[in-house]
Amino acid sequence: LKMITSFYKLGAAAASGATSLTVTSITGFTNSDQIGIELTNGDMDWTTINGVPSGTTIVITTGLTSAAASGLRIYGYTASSE
């Protein structure tokens, strides 16, 4: 099972190809979680968190496929044994 563990917003715009995201909070996000980033074009970009988030920064394993404006949503998913 996968459960939504976090739901926040981008704290700053991210360019296409970016692998470092500035977010409003890292609470609930952890290394290897799946993360969905809402893109400016309306698509969702799904990837994996690469390393432990720090401050307001989350590093992702693959670059964004398109730009994402500040204030758009991000979702974190963690595998659960429940």
Short mmCIF file of C-alpha atoms in Angstrom, two decimals:
data_model
loop_
_atom_site.label_atom_id
_atom_site.label_comp_id
_atom_site.label_asym_id
_atom_site.label_seq_id
_atom_site.Cartn_x
_atom_site.Cartn_y
_atom_site.Cartn_z
CA LEU A 1 0.00 0.00 0.00
CA LYS A 2 1.01 3.58 -0.55
CA MET A 3 -0.30 6.36 1.61
CA ILE A 4 -0.18 10.12 1.15
CA THR A 5 2.16 11.22 3.90
CA SER A 6 2.64 14.86 2.96
CA PHE A 7 0.86 17.57 1.02
CA TYR A 8 2.43 20.99 0.71
CA LYS A 9 3.25 23.55 -1.96
CA LEU A 10 6.30 24.69 -3.84
CA GLY A 11 7.85 27.67 -2.08
CA ALA A 12 9.61 28.86 -5.24
CA ALA A 13 9.33 28.24 -8.96
CA ALA A 14 11.29 25.31 -10.40
CA ALA A 15 12.55 25.20 -13.98
CA SER A 16 12.21 22.28 -16.35
CA GLY A 17 15.05 19.85 -15.53
CA ALA A 18 15.37 21.01 -11.90
CA THR A 19 16.32 18.35 -9.34
CA SER A 20 16.21 20.61 -6.27
CA LEU A 21 12.85 21.90 -5.07
CA THR A 22 12.13 24.65 -2.55
CA VAL A 23 8.97 23.74 -0.65
CA THR A 24 6.85 25.31 2.10
CA SER A 25 7.60 22.40 4.47
CA ILE A 26 9.55 19.12 4.45
CA THR A 27 7.51 17.62 7.30
CA GLY A 28 6.56 14.03 6.45
CA PHE A 29 8.91 13.73 3.47
CA THR A 30 11.80 11.28 3.68
CA ASN A 31 14.49 9.69 1.52
CA SER A 32 13.14 7.29 -1.14
CA ASP A 33 9.52 8.50 -0.82
CA GLN A 34 7.61 8.89 -4.06
CA ILE A 35 6.82 12.54 -4.78
CA GLY A 36 4.34 14.09 -7.17
CA ILE A 37 4.91 17.65 -8.34
CA GLU A 38 2.12 19.63 -9.99
CA LEU A 39 3.53 21.32 -13.11
CA THR A 40 2.51 24.67 -14.57
CA ASN A 41 1.10 22.91 -17.66
CA GLY A 42 -1.32 20.93 -15.44
CA ASP A 43 0.55 17.61 -15.56
CA MET A 44 1.88 15.74 -12.51
CA ASP A 45 5.54 14.74 -12.51
CA TRP A 46 6.26 11.61 -10.40
CA THR A 47 9.74 10.77 -9.14
CA THR A 48 11.59 9.73 -5.98
CA ILE A 49 13.17 11.81 -3.22
CA ASN A 50 16.95 11.46 -3.34
CA GLY A 51 18.41 11.94 0.15
CA VAL A 52 16.99 13.29 3.37
CA PRO A 53 15.15 16.61 2.84
CA SER A 54 16.69 19.55 4.71
CA GLY A 55 15.39 23.01 5.62
CA THR A 56 12.92 23.73 2.83
CA THR A 57 14.75 21.75 0.13
CA ILE A 58 13.86 18.40 -1.41
CA VAL A 59 16.21 16.80 -3.96
CA ILE A 60 14.60 14.49 -6.54
CA THR A 61 16.18 11.71 -8.61
CA THR A 62 15.05 12.91 -12.04
CA GLY A 63 14.69 16.44 -13.35
CA LEU A 64 11.25 17.94 -13.81
CA THR A 65 9.75 17.30 -17.24
CA SER A 66 8.38 20.87 -17.34
CA ALA A 67 8.43 24.03 -15.21
CA ALA A 68 6.51 24.29 -11.93
CA ALA A 69 5.32 27.64 -10.58
CA SER A 70 5.59 28.67 -6.95
CA GLY A 71 2.49 27.69 -4.97
CA LEU A 72 1.71 24.54 -6.95
CA ARG A 73 1.08 21.34 -4.97
CA ILE A 74 3.49 18.55 -4.10
CA TYR A 75 2.45 15.17 -2.71
CA GLY A 76 4.55 12.63 -0.81
CA TYR A 77 3.82 8.90 -0.78
CA THR A 78 5.33 6.27 1.50
CA ALA A 79 4.93 2.51 1.27
CA SER A 80 2.95 1.11 4.18
CA SER A 81 2.62 -2.45 5.48
CA GLU A 82 -0.91 -1.76 6.76
#
